[in-house]
Amino acid sequence: MHFAFPGFQVLEDISFDVKKGELCALFGPNGSGKTTLLKCVAQLLKYQKGDVYVDEDKINKKSAAELARIISYVPQEHKPPFPYQVKEVVLMGRTPHLGRFFGPSRKDIAVAVRAMDLIGIRYLANRSYTELSGGQRQLVLIARALAQETKVLLLDEPTSNLDFQNQIKIWRIIKKATRNGISALTCTHDPNHVLWFCDRVIVLKDNGIIATGPPDKVLTEETLNEIYDDMCSVKSLDGMKMITPRRADDSAGDESLTPVQANIA
Ligand code: ADP
Ligand code: MG
């Protein structure tokens, strides 16, 4: 796949697949094209070259309604135009499944409620979506995507606004959804989340894929330091890999603070 904004190439010769039941991370520095790639896969941006297949089916030419039964997409930022209630927003995930003349069925409502319970946001059901915090809105959008019951789940930094507990919870829910057969492609900035939760990682840099494979094989110090300018160490804690900042950088930071602190004192 190729994608360029007018006069500005973002994706060049990108080719990959995500297997059924796989949780695949899309990882890379700011501006590397993760959001652009996700939007191309979701058919929200028109790429100049390439095709997207789900199973054997080419989805480039499908209608919005057909697509919405196959792919759900959770954007990173979402400012709704109307003050819908949370339960209405989650129920919107069912829209592509509704008949032409009837509103949501009992089943649709049950699916939406189940999604809210799973994400732990039933207590927000009657609140106005526009009044929520960024993190709460993110949880509502994830619930909406789950209520959509698609084969493919595309998530753009789904935990970027969440507290620590909710970050872990959401990764576990996405992982569980993939164990039930959904394929998930998830942009993230956090290399530890990739290591702890994902089956595979695709690393984007300089318009292309620079590495892909199992996270513990791909996210080596060498690859990370290529992306992050020599700032990372890979450690092991209780058999779990963990990426930390390099010690030398920590102490350099401390030293540079000392004179300022002395002045204040
Ligand atoms: P990421 O999600 O990895 O941070 P993006 O996909 O958002 O990166 O952006 C990739 C590149 O495309 C960046 O250099 C960004 O500045 C550029 N870009 C994003 N949106 C537009 C746009 N609407 N017009 C022009 N350039 C854009
Ligand atoms: Mg992005």
mmCIF file of C-alpha atoms and ligand atoms in Angstrom:
data_model
loop_
_atom_site.group_PDB
_atom_site.id
_atom_site.type_symbol
_atom_site.label_atom_id
_atom_site.label_comp_id
_atom_site.label_asym_id
_atom_site.label_seq_id
_atom_site.Cartn_x
_atom_site.Cartn_y
_atom_site.Cartn_z
ATOM 1 C CA MET A 1 0.000 0.000 0.000
ATOM 2 C CA HIS A 2 1.048 3.570 -0.747
ATOM 3 C CA PHE A 3 -0.414 6.643 0.860
ATOM 4 C CA ALA A 4 0.563 10.292 0.484
ATOM 5 C CA PHE A 5 -1.068 13.506 1.637
ATOM 6 C CA PRO A 6 -0.752 16.127 -1.133
ATOM 7 C CA GLY A 7 2.987 16.420 -1.668
ATOM 8 C CA PHE A 8 3.834 14.395 1.429
ATOM 9 C CA GLN A 9 4.480 10.641 1.345
ATOM 10 C CA VAL A 10 3.506 8.816 4.544
ATOM 11 C CA LEU A 11 3.314 5.101 3.653
ATOM 12 C CA GLU A 12 5.421 3.439 1.020
ATOM 13 C CA ASP A 13 5.234 -0.209 -0.012
ATOM 14 C CA ILE A 14 3.457 -1.302 3.152
ATOM 15 C CA SER A 15 2.358 -4.928 3.138
ATOM 16 C CA PHE A 16 1.294 -7.096 6.061
ATOM 17 C CA ASP A 17 -1.434 -9.388 7.311
ATOM 18 C CA VAL A 18 -3.094 -9.991 10.646
ATOM 19 C CA LYS A 19 -4.167 -13.540 11.366
ATOM 20 C CA LYS A 20 -7.532 -14.606 12.704
ATOM 21 C CA GLY A 21 -7.393 -14.417 16.492
ATOM 22 C CA GLU A 22 -4.223 -12.361 16.526
ATOM 23 C CA LEU A 23 -3.545 -9.258 18.595
ATOM 24 C CA CYS A 24 -1.125 -7.265 16.482
ATOM 25 C CA ALA A 25 0.468 -3.984 17.590
ATOM 26 C CA LEU A 26 1.316 -1.126 15.278
ATOM 27 C CA PHE A 27 4.269 0.562 16.910
ATOM 28 C CA GLY A 28 6.476 3.478 15.949
ATOM 29 C CA PRO A 29 7.513 7.012 16.856
ATOM 30 C CA ASN A 30 5.228 10.062 16.620
ATOM 31 C CA GLY A 31 4.422 10.871 13.037
ATOM 32 C CA SER A 32 5.538 7.490 11.686
ATOM 33 C CA GLY A 33 2.134 6.923 10.058
ATOM 34 C CA LYS A 34 0.321 4.614 12.497
ATOM 35 C CA THR A 35 -2.936 6.573 12.480
ATOM 36 C CA THR A 36 -2.717 7.045 8.720
ATOM 37 C CA LEU A 37 -2.249 3.307 8.185
ATOM 38 C CA LEU A 38 -5.139 2.427 10.470
ATOM 39 C CA LYS A 39 -7.401 4.896 8.634
ATOM 40 C CA CYS A 40 -6.350 3.430 5.282
ATOM 41 C CA VAL A 41 -7.224 -0.079 6.488
ATOM 42 C CA ALA A 42 -10.583 1.255 7.758
ATOM 43 C CA GLN A 43 -11.128 2.861 4.314
ATOM 44 C CA LEU A 44 -11.391 6.309 5.920
ATOM 45 C CA LEU A 45 -8.468 7.572 3.841
ATOM 46 C CA LYS A 46 -8.165 6.827 0.173
ATOM 47 C CA TYR A 47 -4.774 5.273 -0.485
ATOM 48 C CA GLN A 48 -3.171 5.742 -3.888
ATOM 49 C CA LYS A 49 -2.122 2.140 -4.391
ATOM 50 C CA GLY A 50 -2.976 -1.216 -2.856
ATOM 51 C CA ASP A 51 -5.851 -3.371 -1.624
ATOM 52 C CA VAL A 52 -7.194 -4.449 1.744
ATOM 53 C CA TYR A 53 -8.626 -7.946 2.199
ATOM 54 C CA VAL A 54 -10.618 -9.438 5.053
ATOM 55 C CA ASP A 55 -10.523 -13.196 4.630
ATOM 56 C CA GLU A 56 -10.611 -13.547 0.832
ATOM 57 C CA ASP A 57 -12.810 -10.522 0.438
ATOM 58 C CA LYS A 58 -11.493 -7.283 -1.032
ATOM 59 C CA ILE A 59 -13.062 -4.495 1.031
ATOM 60 C CA ASN A 60 -11.978 -1.413 -0.972
ATOM 61 C CA LYS A 61 -15.294 -1.115 -2.780
ATOM 62 C CA LYS A 62 -17.704 -2.015 -0.003
ATOM 63 C CA SER A 63 -20.383 0.390 1.201
ATOM 64 C CA ALA A 64 -20.024 2.055 4.596
ATOM 65 C CA ALA A 65 -22.775 -0.187 6.026
ATOM 66 C CA GLU A 66 -21.149 -3.382 4.719
ATOM 67 C CA LEU A 67 -17.768 -2.272 6.057
ATOM 68 C CA ALA A 68 -19.216 -1.516 9.475
ATOM 69 C CA ARG A 69 -20.313 -5.151 9.781
ATOM 70 C CA ILE A 70 -16.734 -6.285 9.152
ATOM 71 C CA ILE A 71 -14.475 -3.664 10.731
ATOM 72 C CA SER A 72 -14.835 -1.526 13.832
ATOM 73 C CA TYR A 73 -12.544 1.415 14.310
ATOM 74 C CA VAL A 74 -11.801 3.243 17.540
ATOM 75 C CA PRO A 75 -10.277 6.665 16.823
ATOM 76 C CA GLN A 76 -7.852 8.234 19.214
ATOM 77 C CA GLU A 77 -9.790 11.463 19.621
ATOM 78 C CA HIS A 78 -13.491 11.848 19.127
ATOM 79 C CA LYS A 79 -15.533 14.984 19.682
ATOM 80 C CA PRO A 80 -19.205 14.168 19.158
ATOM 81 C CA PRO A 81 -21.426 16.819 17.575
ATOM 82 C CA PHE A 82 -24.446 16.059 19.795
ATOM 83 C CA PRO A 83 -24.754 15.363 23.525
ATOM 84 C CA TYR A 84 -25.843 11.736 23.145
ATOM 85 C CA GLN A 85 -26.197 9.638 26.246
ATOM 86 C CA VAL A 86 -23.497 7.028 26.753
ATOM 87 C CA LYS A 87 -25.959 4.162 26.277
ATOM 88 C CA GLU A 88 -27.019 5.674 22.929
ATOM 89 C CA VAL A 89 -23.408 5.924 21.774
ATOM 90 C CA VAL A 90 -22.752 2.279 22.648
ATOM 91 C CA LEU A 91 -26.000 1.224 20.978
ATOM 92 C CA MET A 92 -24.827 2.994 17.808
ATOM 93 C CA GLY A 93 -22.362 0.120 17.491
ATOM 94 C CA ARG A 94 -25.416 -1.981 16.579
ATOM 95 C CA THR A 95 -26.520 0.309 13.719
ATOM 96 C CA PRO A 96 -24.962 -1.787 10.932
ATOM 97 C CA HIS A 97 -26.888 -4.842 12.190
ATOM 98 C CA LEU A 98 -30.329 -3.231 12.379
ATOM 99 C CA GLY A 99 -33.105 -4.056 9.940
ATOM 100 C CA ARG A 100 -34.285 -1.318 7.614
ATOM 101 C CA PHE A 101 -37.487 -0.393 9.368
ATOM 102 C CA PHE A 102 -37.120 -1.453 12.955
ATOM 103 C CA GLY A 103 -35.159 0.098 15.780
ATOM 104 C CA PRO A 104 -32.830 -1.859 18.038
ATOM 105 C CA SER A 105 -34.132 -5.272 19.062
ATOM 106 C CA ARG A 106 -33.883 -6.782 22.525
ATOM 107 C CA LYS A 107 -30.803 -8.577 21.355
ATOM 108 C CA ASP A 108 -29.179 -5.315 20.222
ATOM 109 C CA ILE A 109 -29.862 -3.723 23.592
ATOM 110 C CA ALA A 110 -28.546 -6.810 25.413
ATOM 111 C CA VAL A 111 -25.324 -6.739 23.352
ATOM 112 C CA ALA A 112 -24.813 -3.038 24.136
ATOM 113 C CA VAL A 113 -25.436 -3.567 27.854
ATOM 114 C CA ARG A 114 -23.043 -6.526 27.876
ATOM 115 C CA ALA A 115 -20.348 -4.374 26.244
ATOM 116 C CA MET A 116 -20.875 -1.631 28.857
ATOM 117 C CA ASP A 117 -20.643 -4.192 31.671
ATOM 118 C CA LEU A 118 -17.503 -5.732 30.226
ATOM 119 C CA ILE A 119 -15.767 -2.359 30.025
ATOM 120 C CA GLY A 120 -17.176 -1.322 33.420
ATOM 121 C CA ILE A 121 -19.060 1.779 32.274
ATOM 122 C CA ARG A 122 -22.678 0.866 33.050
ATOM 123 C CA TYR A 123 -22.606 3.562 35.749
ATOM 124 C CA LEU A 124 -22.123 6.120 32.950
ATOM 125 C CA ALA A 125 -25.058 4.849 30.837
ATOM 126 C CA ASN A 126 -27.316 7.880 31.357
ATOM 127 C CA ARG A 127 -24.570 10.507 31.335
ATOM 128 C CA SER A 128 -24.040 12.789 28.391
ATOM 129 C CA TYR A 129 -21.067 11.622 26.309
ATOM 130 C CA THR A 130 -19.889 15.220 25.763
ATOM 131 C CA GLU A 131 -19.493 15.747 29.529
ATOM 132 C CA LEU A 132 -17.171 12.811 30.068
ATOM 133 C CA SER A 133 -13.425 12.917 30.649
ATOM 134 C CA GLY A 134 -11.134 11.892 27.772
ATOM 135 C CA GLY A 135 -10.493 8.513 29.417
ATOM 136 C CA GLN A 136 -14.193 7.844 29.996
ATOM 137 C CA ARG A 137 -14.940 8.729 26.364
ATOM 138 C CA GLN A 138 -12.238 6.323 25.261
ATOM 139 C CA LEU A 139 -13.881 3.529 27.277
ATOM 140 C CA VAL A 140 -17.279 4.319 25.715
ATOM 141 C CA LEU A 141 -15.823 4.080 22.196
ATOM 142 C CA ILE A 142 -14.220 0.726 22.985
ATOM 143 C CA ALA A 143 -17.571 -0.539 24.298
ATOM 144 C CA ARG A 144 -19.247 0.723 21.101
ATOM 145 C CA ALA A 145 -16.679 -1.139 18.982
ATOM 146 C CA LEU A 146 -17.235 -4.373 20.931
ATOM 147 C CA ALA A 147 -21.011 -3.982 20.561
ATOM 148 C CA GLN A 148 -20.447 -3.781 16.802
ATOM 149 C CA GLU A 149 -19.352 -7.465 16.863
ATOM 150 C CA THR A 150 -16.998 -7.340 13.887
ATOM 151 C CA LYS A 151 -14.288 -9.767 12.799
ATOM 152 C CA VAL A 152 -11.715 -6.987 12.741
ATOM 153 C CA LEU A 153 -11.014 -4.457 15.452
ATOM 154 C CA LEU A 154 -8.831 -1.414 14.705
ATOM 155 C CA LEU A 155 -7.831 0.640 17.724
ATOM 156 C CA ASP A 156 -5.826 3.864 17.699
ATOM 157 C CA GLU A 157 -3.945 4.184 20.982
ATOM 158 C CA PRO A 158 -6.908 2.825 22.941
ATOM 159 C CA THR A 159 -5.260 3.260 26.344
ATOM 160 C CA SER A 160 -3.628 6.681 25.845
ATOM 161 C CA ASN A 161 -6.019 8.506 28.194
ATOM 162 C CA LEU A 162 -6.605 5.716 30.688
ATOM 163 C CA ASP A 163 -5.422 5.224 34.267
ATOM 164 C CA PHE A 164 -3.112 2.296 35.012
ATOM 165 C CA GLN A 165 -5.867 -0.108 36.047
ATOM 166 C CA ASN A 166 -7.986 0.670 32.987
ATOM 167 C CA GLN A 167 -4.961 0.345 30.669
ATOM 168 C CA ILE A 168 -4.333 -3.218 31.871
ATOM 169 C CA LYS A 169 -8.043 -4.023 31.872
ATOM 170 C CA ILE A 170 -8.558 -2.813 28.302
ATOM 171 C CA TRP A 171 -5.547 -4.735 26.990
ATOM 172 C CA ARG A 172 -6.897 -7.872 28.673
ATOM 173 C CA ILE A 173 -10.331 -7.338 27.131
ATOM 174 C CA ILE A 174 -8.822 -6.852 23.661
ATOM 175 C CA LYS A 175 -6.707 -9.945 24.174
ATOM 176 C CA LYS A 176 -9.739 -11.975 25.248
ATOM 177 C CA ALA A 177 -11.689 -10.763 22.197
ATOM 178 C CA THR A 178 -8.885 -12.043 19.965
ATOM 179 C CA ARG A 179 -8.873 -15.406 21.757
ATOM 180 C CA ASN A 180 -12.525 -15.609 20.686
ATOM 181 C CA GLY A 181 -11.473 -15.239 17.043
ATOM 182 C CA ILE A 182 -11.404 -11.479 16.419
ATOM 183 C CA SER A 183 -8.342 -10.000 14.706
ATOM 184 C CA ALA A 184 -7.103 -6.795 16.326
ATOM 185 C CA LEU A 185 -4.673 -4.217 15.003
ATOM 186 C CA THR A 186 -3.796 -1.710 17.705
ATOM 187 C CA CYS A 187 -1.606 1.377 17.513
ATOM 188 C CA THR A 188 0.337 2.042 20.660
ATOM 189 C CA HIS A 189 3.248 4.102 21.922
ATOM 190 C CA ASP A 190 3.987 1.923 24.883
ATOM 191 C CA PRO A 191 6.601 -0.763 24.188
ATOM 192 C CA ASN A 192 5.783 -2.503 27.473
ATOM 193 C CA HIS A 193 2.157 -2.939 26.455
ATOM 194 C CA VAL A 194 3.348 -4.474 23.210
ATOM 195 C CA LEU A 195 5.618 -6.871 25.109
ATOM 196 C CA TRP A 196 3.056 -7.830 27.717
ATOM 197 C CA PHE A 197 -0.091 -8.196 25.665
ATOM 198 C CA CYS A 198 0.496 -8.509 21.934
ATOM 199 C CA ASP A 199 1.104 -11.604 19.801
ATOM 200 C CA ARG A 200 2.964 -9.697 17.143
ATOM 201 C CA VAL A 201 4.262 -6.221 16.439
ATOM 202 C CA ILE A 202 4.718 -4.212 13.265
ATOM 203 C CA VAL A 203 7.260 -1.403 13.662
ATOM 204 C CA LEU A 204 6.807 1.640 11.422
ATOM 205 C CA LYS A 205 9.508 4.174 10.683
ATOM 206 C CA ASP A 206 10.532 6.355 7.734
ATOM 207 C CA ASN A 207 7.406 5.499 5.649
ATOM 208 C CA GLY A 208 7.867 1.743 5.949
ATOM 209 C CA ILE A 209 7.870 -1.362 8.140
ATOM 210 C CA ILE A 210 11.337 -1.738 9.677
ATOM 211 C CA ALA A 211 10.599 -4.894 11.686
ATOM 212 C CA THR A 212 7.797 -7.335 12.413
ATOM 213 C CA GLY A 213 7.428 -10.496 14.495
ATOM 214 C CA PRO A 214 6.865 -11.618 18.095
ATOM 215 C CA PRO A 215 7.346 -8.621 20.441
ATOM 216 C CA ASP A 216 10.103 -10.222 22.533
ATOM 217 C CA LYS A 217 12.116 -10.920 19.374
ATOM 218 C CA VAL A 218 11.452 -7.557 17.715
ATOM 219 C CA LEU A 219 11.611 -5.106 20.631
ATOM 220 C CA THR A 220 15.298 -5.558 21.311
ATOM 221 C CA GLU A 221 17.497 -2.774 22.649
ATOM 222 C CA GLU A 222 18.915 -2.424 19.172
ATOM 223 C CA THR A 223 15.543 -1.811 17.473
ATOM 224 C CA LEU A 224 14.225 0.381 20.281
ATOM 225 C CA ASN A 225 17.332 2.524 20.308
ATOM 226 C CA GLU A 226 17.047 2.942 16.563
ATOM 227 C CA ILE A 227 13.601 4.388 17.115
ATOM 228 C CA TYR A 228 14.193 6.223 20.366
ATOM 229 C CA ASP A 229 17.719 7.540 20.041
ATOM 230 C CA ASP A 230 19.567 5.377 22.572
ATOM 231 C CA MET A 231 17.220 5.882 25.488
ATOM 232 C CA CYS A 232 16.049 2.352 26.350
ATOM 233 C CA SER A 233 17.211 -0.696 28.262
ATOM 234 C CA VAL A 234 15.457 -4.066 28.115
ATOM 235 C CA LYS A 235 15.284 -5.709 31.562
ATOM 236 C CA SER A 236 13.716 -8.846 32.939
ATOM 237 C CA LEU A 237 11.602 -8.802 36.108
ATOM 238 C CA ASP A 238 10.108 -12.017 37.508
ATOM 239 C CA GLY A 239 10.374 -13.601 34.072
ATOM 240 C CA MET A 240 8.604 -10.625 32.473
ATOM 241 C CA LYS A 241 10.464 -8.406 30.037
ATOM 242 C CA MET A 242 10.331 -4.702 30.676
ATOM 243 C CA ILE A 243 11.599 -1.661 28.862
ATOM 244 C CA THR A 244 13.032 1.082 31.064
ATOM 245 C CA PRO A 245 14.883 4.328 30.403
ATOM 246 C CA ARG A 246 18.643 4.004 30.332
ATOM 247 C CA ARG A 247 20.294 4.750 33.701
ATOM 248 C CA ALA A 248 22.839 7.159 32.214
ATOM 249 C CA ASP A 249 19.995 9.383 30.990
ATOM 250 C CA ASP A 250 18.410 9.383 34.460
ATOM 251 C CA SER A 251 21.540 10.658 36.172
ATOM 252 C CA ALA A 252 22.196 13.217 33.424
ATOM 253 C CA GLY A 253 18.716 14.556 34.126
ATOM 254 C CA ASP A 254 19.406 14.737 37.875
ATOM 255 C CA GLU A 255 22.664 16.629 37.390
ATOM 256 C CA SER A 256 21.065 19.154 35.106
ATOM 257 C CA LEU A 257 18.447 19.832 37.801
ATOM 258 C CA THR A 258 20.888 20.389 40.667
ATOM 259 C CA PRO A 259 21.947 24.008 39.993
ATOM 260 C CA VAL A 260 18.330 25.081 39.626
ATOM 261 C CA GLN A 261 17.405 23.438 42.906
ATOM 262 C CA ALA A 262 20.415 25.098 44.598
ATOM 263 C CA ASN A 263 19.226 28.487 43.361
ATOM 264 C CA ILE A 264 15.794 27.928 44.771
ATOM 265 C CA ALA A 265 17.261 26.871 48.130
HETATM 266 P P1 ADP B 1 1.307 8.647 13.994
HETATM 267 O O1 ADP B 1 -0.097 8.208 14.216
HETATM 268 O O2 ADP B 1 2.274 7.533 13.806
HETATM 269 O O3 ADP B 1 1.798 9.596 15.074
HETATM 270 P P2 ADP B 1 0.180 9.978 11.649
HETATM 271 O O4 ADP B 1 -0.285 8.848 10.819
HETATM 272 O O5 ADP B 1 -0.855 10.742 12.417
HETATM 273 O O6 ADP B 1 1.351 9.482 12.633
HETATM 274 O O7 ADP B 1 0.941 11.017 10.710
HETATM 275 C C1 ADP B 1 1.912 10.590 9.793
HETATM 276 C C2 ADP B 1 2.486 11.805 9.073
HETATM 277 O O8 ADP B 1 1.491 12.382 8.252
HETATM 278 C C3 ADP B 1 2.960 12.908 10.012
HETATM 279 O O9 ADP B 1 4.164 13.441 9.504
HETATM 280 C C4 ADP B 1 1.850 13.923 9.974
HETATM 281 O O10 ADP B 1 2.368 15.211 10.192
HETATM 282 C C5 ADP B 1 1.311 13.741 8.562
HETATM 283 N N1 ADP B 1 -0.125 14.074 8.479
HETATM 284 C C6 ADP B 1 -1.116 13.570 9.243
HETATM 285 N N2 ADP B 1 -2.321 14.056 8.878
HETATM 286 C C7 ADP B 1 -2.072 14.909 7.829
HETATM 287 C C8 ADP B 1 -2.895 15.731 6.986
HETATM 288 N N3 ADP B 1 -4.226 15.763 7.135
HETATM 289 N N4 ADP B 1 -2.270 16.442 5.998
HETATM 290 C C9 ADP B 1 -0.936 16.396 5.840
HETATM 291 N N5 ADP B 1 -0.107 15.635 6.584
HETATM 292 C C10 ADP B 1 -0.651 14.906 7.568
HETATM 293 MG MG MG B 2 -1.465 8.536 15.735
#
